[in-house]
CSV table of C-alpha atoms in Angstrom, one decimal:
chain,number,residue,atom,x,y,z
B,1,MET,CA,80.1,80.8,130.6
B,2,PRO,CA,76.9,80.1,132.7
B,3,VAL,CA,76.9,77.6,135.6
B,4,LEU,CA,73.9,75.4,136.4
B,5,GLU,CA,73.9,74.3,140.0
B,6,THR,CA,72.9,70.6,140.6
B,7,ASP,CA,73.0,68.1,143.5
B,8,LYS,CA,76.2,66.8,142.1
B,9,GLY,CA,77.8,70.3,141.9
B,10,PRO,CA,78.1,73.0,139.2
B,11,VAL,CA,77.6,72.1,135.6
B,12,TRP,CA,79.2,74.3,133.0
B,13,ARG,CA,77.0,75.2,130.1
B,14,ARG,CA,77.8,77.0,126.8
B,15,ARG,CA,74.7,79.2,127.0
B,16,THR,CA,71.9,80.0,129.4
B,17,THR,CA,68.4,78.7,128.7
B,18,PHE,CA,67.3,82.1,127.5
B,19,ALA,CA,70.4,82.4,125.1
B,20,SER,CA,69.7,79.0,123.7
B,21,LEU,CA,66.1,79.8,123.0
B,22,ALA,CA,67.1,83.1,121.4
B,23,THR,CA,69.6,81.3,119.2
B,24,TRP,CA,67.0,78.7,118.0
B,25,PHE,CA,64.5,81.5,117.4
B,26,CYS,CA,67.0,83.3,115.1
B,27,TYR,CA,67.6,80.1,113.3
B,28,LEU,CA,63.8,79.6,112.8
B,29,ILE,CA,63.5,83.2,111.5
B,30,GLY,CA,66.4,82.6,109.1
B,31,VAL,CA,64.8,79.4,107.7
B,32,ALA,CA,61.5,81.1,107.4
B,33,ILE,CA,63.0,83.9,105.3
B,34,VAL,CA,64.8,81.4,103.0
B,35,VAL,CA,61.5,79.5,102.5
B,36,TYR,CA,59.6,82.8,101.8
B,37,CYS,CA,62.3,83.9,99.3
B,38,TRP,CA,62.2,80.5,97.6
B,39,GLU,CA,58.4,80.8,97.2
B,40,LEU,CA,58.8,84.2,95.6
B,41,VAL,CA,61.4,82.8,93.2
B,42,SER,CA,59.2,79.8,92.3
B,43,GLU,CA,56.2,82.0,91.6
B,44,ARG,CA,58.2,84.1,89.1
B,45,THR,CA,60.0,81.1,87.4
B,46,ILE,CA,58.7,79.2,84.4
B,47,TRP,CA,59.9,75.8,85.4
B,48,ILE,CA,59.2,74.1,82.0
B,49,PHE,CA,62.0,76.3,80.6
B,50,VAL,CA,64.3,75.3,83.5
B,51,GLN,CA,63.7,71.7,82.9
B,52,ASP,CA,64.8,72.1,79.3
B,53,ALA,CA,67.8,74.3,80.2
B,54,GLY,CA,70.3,71.5,80.1
B,55,ALA,CA,69.5,70.5,76.5
B,56,GLN,CA,69.5,74.1,75.4
B,57,ALA,CA,72.9,74.6,76.9
B,58,VAL,CA,74.3,71.6,75.1
B,59,ASP,CA,72.7,72.8,71.9
B,60,MET,CA,74.3,76.2,72.3
B,61,ALA,CA,77.6,74.8,73.1
B,62,THR,CA,77.7,72.7,69.9
B,63,ARG,CA,76.7,75.7,67.8
B,64,MET,CA,79.7,77.6,69.3
B,65,VAL,CA,82.2,75.0,68.1
B,66,PRO,CA,84.4,75.5,66.2
B,67,PRO,CA,85.2,79.2,66.9
B,68,LYS,CA,85.3,81.4,63.9
B,69,TRP,CA,88.9,82.6,64.2
B,70,SER,CA,88.7,84.8,61.1
B,71,TYR,CA,86.5,87.0,63.2
B,72,MET,CA,89.6,88.1,65.1
B,73,ASP,CA,90.4,90.6,62.4
B,74,ILE,CA,87.3,92.7,63.5
B,75,LEU,CA,88.0,92.2,67.3
B,76,TRP,CA,91.4,93.9,67.6
B,77,LYS,CA,90.0,97.4,67.7
B,78,PRO,CA,87.2,96.7,70.1
B,79,VAL,CA,89.7,95.0,72.4
B,80,TRP,CA,92.0,98.0,72.3
B,81,ASP,CA,89.0,100.2,73.0
B,82,THR,CA,88.1,98.1,76.0
B,83,ILE,CA,91.7,98.5,77.4
B,84,ASN,CA,91.6,102.2,76.8
B,85,ILE,CA,88.2,102.5,78.5
B,86,ALA,CA,89.6,100.8,81.6
B,87,THR,CA,92.9,102.7,81.6
B,88,LEU,CA,91.5,106.2,81.0
B,89,GLY,CA,88.6,105.7,83.4
B,90,THR,CA,90.9,104.6,86.1
B,91,GLY,CA,93.2,107.5,85.5
B,92,ILE,CA,90.3,110.1,85.6
B,93,ALA,CA,89.0,108.5,88.8
B,94,LEU,CA,92.3,108.7,90.5
B,95,VAL,CA,92.5,112.4,89.8
B,96,PHE,CA,89.2,113.0,91.6
B,97,ALA,CA,89.7,110.2,94.2
B,98,VAL,CA,92.8,111.7,95.8
B,99,PRO,CA,91.4,115.1,96.9
B,100,ILE,CA,88.1,113.4,97.9
B,101,ALA,CA,90.0,110.9,100.1
B,102,PHE,CA,91.9,113.7,101.8
B,103,LEU,CA,88.6,115.5,102.5
B,104,ALA,CA,87.0,112.4,103.8
B,105,ALA,CA,89.8,111.2,106.2
B,106,HIS,CA,89.1,112.5,109.7
B,107,ASN,CA,92.8,113.5,110.2
B,108,THR,CA,93.1,115.6,107.0
B,109,THR,CA,89.6,117.0,106.4
B,110,PRO,CA,89.2,120.7,107.1
B,111,HIS,CA,85.7,120.5,108.7
B,112,PRO,CA,83.3,117.7,109.6
B,113,SER,CA,80.7,119.0,107.2
B,114,VAL,CA,83.2,118.8,104.3
B,115,ARG,CA,84.0,115.2,105.4
B,116,ALA,CA,80.3,114.4,105.3
B,117,ILE,CA,80.0,115.7,101.8
B,118,ALA,CA,83.1,113.7,100.7
B,119,LEU,CA,81.6,110.6,102.2
B,120,LEU,CA,78.4,111.2,100.5
B,121,ILE,CA,80.2,111.4,97.1
B,122,ILE,CA,82.1,108.1,97.8
B,123,VAL,CA,78.8,106.3,98.8
B,124,SER,CA,77.0,107.7,95.8
B,125,SER,CA,79.8,106.5,93.4
B,126,ARG,CA,80.0,103.0,94.9
B,127,SER,CA,76.3,102.4,95.1
B,128,ILE,CA,75.7,102.7,91.4
B,129,ASN,CA,77.1,100.0,89.1
B,130,SER,CA,79.2,100.9,86.1
B,131,LEU,CA,76.6,99.4,83.8
B,132,ILE,CA,73.9,101.7,85.2
B,133,TRP,CA,76.3,104.7,84.8
B,134,ALA,CA,76.8,103.6,81.2
B,135,LEU,CA,73.1,103.4,80.5
B,136,MET,CA,72.5,106.9,81.8
B,137,LEU,CA,75.5,108.4,80.0
B,138,VAL,CA,74.7,106.8,76.7
B,139,SER,CA,71.3,108.5,77.0
B,140,ILE,CA,72.9,111.8,77.9
B,141,ILE,CA,76.1,112.0,75.6
B,142,GLY,CA,75.3,109.3,73.2
B,143,PRO,CA,76.9,105.9,72.5
B,144,GLY,CA,80.6,105.3,72.2
B,145,VAL,CA,83.9,104.9,74.0
B,146,PHE,CA,83.7,108.3,75.8
B,147,ALA,CA,80.5,107.2,77.6
B,148,GLY,CA,82.3,104.0,78.7
B,149,VAL,CA,85.2,106.0,80.0
B,150,ILE,CA,83.1,108.3,82.1
B,151,ALA,CA,81.1,105.4,83.4
B,152,ILE,CA,84.2,103.6,84.6
B,153,ALA,CA,85.5,106.8,86.1
B,154,LEU,CA,82.4,107.5,88.1
B,155,ARG,CA,82.2,104.0,89.4
B,156,SER,CA,85.9,103.9,90.4
B,157,ILE,CA,86.0,107.2,92.2
B,158,GLY,CA,84.2,105.9,95.3
B,159,PHE,CA,86.2,102.7,95.3
B,160,CYS,CA,89.6,104.3,95.1
B,161,ALA,CA,88.7,107.2,97.5
B,162,LYS,CA,87.3,104.8,100.1
B,163,LEU,CA,90.4,102.7,100.3
B,164,LEU,CA,92.7,105.7,100.1
B,165,TYR,CA,91.1,107.6,102.9
B,166,GLU,CA,91.3,104.5,105.1
B,167,SER,CA,95.0,104.4,104.4
B,168,ILE,CA,95.3,108.1,105.3
B,169,GLU,CA,93.5,107.5,108.6
B,170,GLU,CA,96.0,104.7,109.4
B,171,ILE,CA,99.2,106.7,108.9
B,172,ASP,CA,101.8,107.1,111.6
B,173,THR,CA,101.0,110.5,113.1
B,174,LYS,CA,104.4,110.8,114.8
B,175,GLN,CA,106.0,111.5,111.5
B,176,VAL,CA,103.5,114.3,110.7
B,177,GLU,CA,104.0,115.7,114.2
B,178,ALA,CA,107.7,115.7,113.8
B,179,ILE,CA,107.4,117.7,110.5
B,180,THR,CA,104.9,120.0,112.1
B,181,ALA,CA,107.2,120.7,115.0
B,182,THR,CA,109.8,122.1,112.5
B,183,GLY,CA,107.3,124.8,111.5
B,184,ALA,CA,106.3,123.2,108.2
B,185,ALA,CA,103.4,124.6,106.4
B,186,ARG,CA,100.2,122.5,105.7
B,187,SER,CA,101.4,121.7,102.1
B,188,GLN,CA,104.8,120.5,103.4
B,189,GLN,CA,103.1,118.3,106.0
B,190,LEU,CA,101.2,116.7,103.2
B,191,SER,CA,104.2,116.4,100.9
B,192,TYR,CA,106.6,115.0,103.4
B,193,GLY,CA,104.6,113.5,106.2
B,194,ILE,CA,101.5,111.9,104.6
B,195,PHE,CA,102.2,111.3,100.9
B,196,PRO,CA,105.2,109.1,101.5
B,197,GLN,CA,103.3,106.8,103.8
B,198,ILE,CA,100.3,106.3,101.5
B,199,MET,CA,102.1,106.0,98.1
B,200,PRO,CA,102.4,102.2,98.3
B,201,SER,CA,98.7,101.9,99.1
B,202,PHE,CA,97.9,104.4,96.3
B,203,ALA,CA,99.9,102.3,93.8
B,204,GLY,CA,98.3,99.1,94.9
B,205,ILE,CA,94.8,100.6,94.8
B,206,SER,CA,95.3,102.0,91.3
B,207,VAL,CA,96.5,98.7,89.9
B,208,PHE,CA,93.8,96.7,91.7
B,209,ARG,CA,91.0,99.0,90.4
B,210,TRP,CA,92.5,98.9,86.8
B,211,ASP,CA,92.3,95.2,86.9
B,212,ILE,CA,88.7,95.3,88.0
B,213,ASN,CA,87.9,97.9,85.3
B,214,ILE,CA,89.2,95.6,82.6
B,215,ARG,CA,86.5,93.1,83.5
B,216,GLU,CA,83.8,95.7,83.8
B,217,SER,CA,84.8,97.4,80.5
B,218,THR,CA,84.1,94.1,78.6
B,219,VAL,CA,80.4,94.3,79.2
B,220,LEU,CA,79.8,98.1,78.8
B,221,GLY,CA,79.3,97.7,75.1
B,222,LEU,CA,76.1,95.7,75.7
B,223,VAL,CA,74.5,99.1,76.5
B,224,GLY,CA,76.4,101.0,73.7
B,225,ALA,CA,79.3,102.3,75.8
B,226,GLY,CA,82.0,101.0,73.4
B,227,GLY,CA,84.4,98.1,73.7
B,228,ILE,CA,84.1,94.5,72.8
B,229,GLY,CA,80.7,94.3,74.4
B,230,ILE,CA,79.3,95.8,71.3
B,231,GLN,CA,80.5,93.0,69.1
B,232,LEU,CA,79.3,90.5,71.7
B,233,ASP,CA,75.8,92.0,71.7
B,234,ALA,CA,75.7,92.0,67.9
B,235,SER,CA,76.8,88.4,67.6
B,236,ILE,CA,74.3,87.2,70.2
B,237,SER,CA,71.5,89.2,68.5
B,238,THR,CA,72.3,87.5,65.1
B,239,LEU,CA,72.7,84.1,66.7
B,240,ALA,CA,76.3,84.0,65.4
B,241,TRP,CA,77.5,81.6,68.1
B,242,THR,CA,80.9,80.8,66.5
B,243,GLN,CA,81.6,84.5,66.7
B,244,VAL,CA,80.4,84.5,70.3
B,245,SER,CA,82.8,81.8,71.3
B,246,VAL,CA,85.7,83.7,69.8
B,247,ILE,CA,84.7,86.9,71.7
B,248,LEU,CA,84.4,85.0,75.0
B,249,LEU,CA,87.8,83.5,74.5
B,250,VAL,CA,89.3,86.9,73.8
B,251,ILE,CA,87.6,88.4,76.9
B,252,LEU,CA,89.0,85.5,79.0
B,253,ALA,CA,92.5,86.0,77.5
B,254,THR,CA,92.3,89.8,78.2
B,255,VAL,CA,91.3,89.3,81.8
B,256,LEU,CA,94.0,86.7,82.3
B,257,VAL,CA,96.7,89.1,80.9
B,258,SER,CA,95.4,92.0,83.0
B,259,GLU,CA,95.4,89.8,86.1
B,260,TRP,CA,99.0,88.7,85.4
B,261,VAL,CA,100.1,92.3,84.8
B,262,SER,CA,98.4,93.6,88.0
B,263,ALA,CA,99.9,90.8,90.0
B,264,LYS,CA,103.4,91.5,88.7
B,265,ILE,CA,103.0,95.2,89.5
B,266,ARG,CA,101.6,94.6,93.0
B,267,SER,CA,104.5,92.2,93.8
B,268,ALA,CA,107.0,94.8,92.6
B,269,ILE,CA,105.4,97.4,94.8
B,270,ILE,CA,105.4,95.2,97.8
């Protein structure tokens, strides 16, 4: 903490004059950036529509009531497809994420260049949203559940591999060293020294990602990748708001159930 000498003795200050000026300058830059961004948004916004948004929202809400519960007969299969997309996509992602995580961790990778490639795969997977993956896959392999499964898998590989390789790097190396001292082979070091330490993390990551994928799978149908999103897109396109309300309630219930299941599994693991 800087000290300012005065006739009455030293005075303690939180910052020096230069540090205070630099802090206020940073605040000024931050405010200028916010104002500039607001001007860009304002130029691209039709404010007359925004002024009428409240009335339009109320009108839409009244059209959604009461929900058309008879539409549930059509929704059971799309809901099942959505759960399958999330589950299969998570499973496929874990199959690829585990070896990639071992290649990316600095204490298990065979070579720094291999680690760089593994990290590139992780970053590439995490940088592209599952909806974008679905858009590209629908164009390549056609619409349907299969495109949704692959999209979820491609998005989840980077997420799972990143968390898993961080867990591998945080293991207790003494256990591995003890097993190595017995003359154990590399495979035995992995089986008895590393895997037992990361299994709780692996289980938690798997359940957590599955819970996230349930949410993401509900919207993949908007681009033709299967699931309940197809019914949602069709209902919105035809202005069938009573059907939309049923779909939204079903999505909410599905997410709540998946959250409850994942919480129970995580608590059992811990």
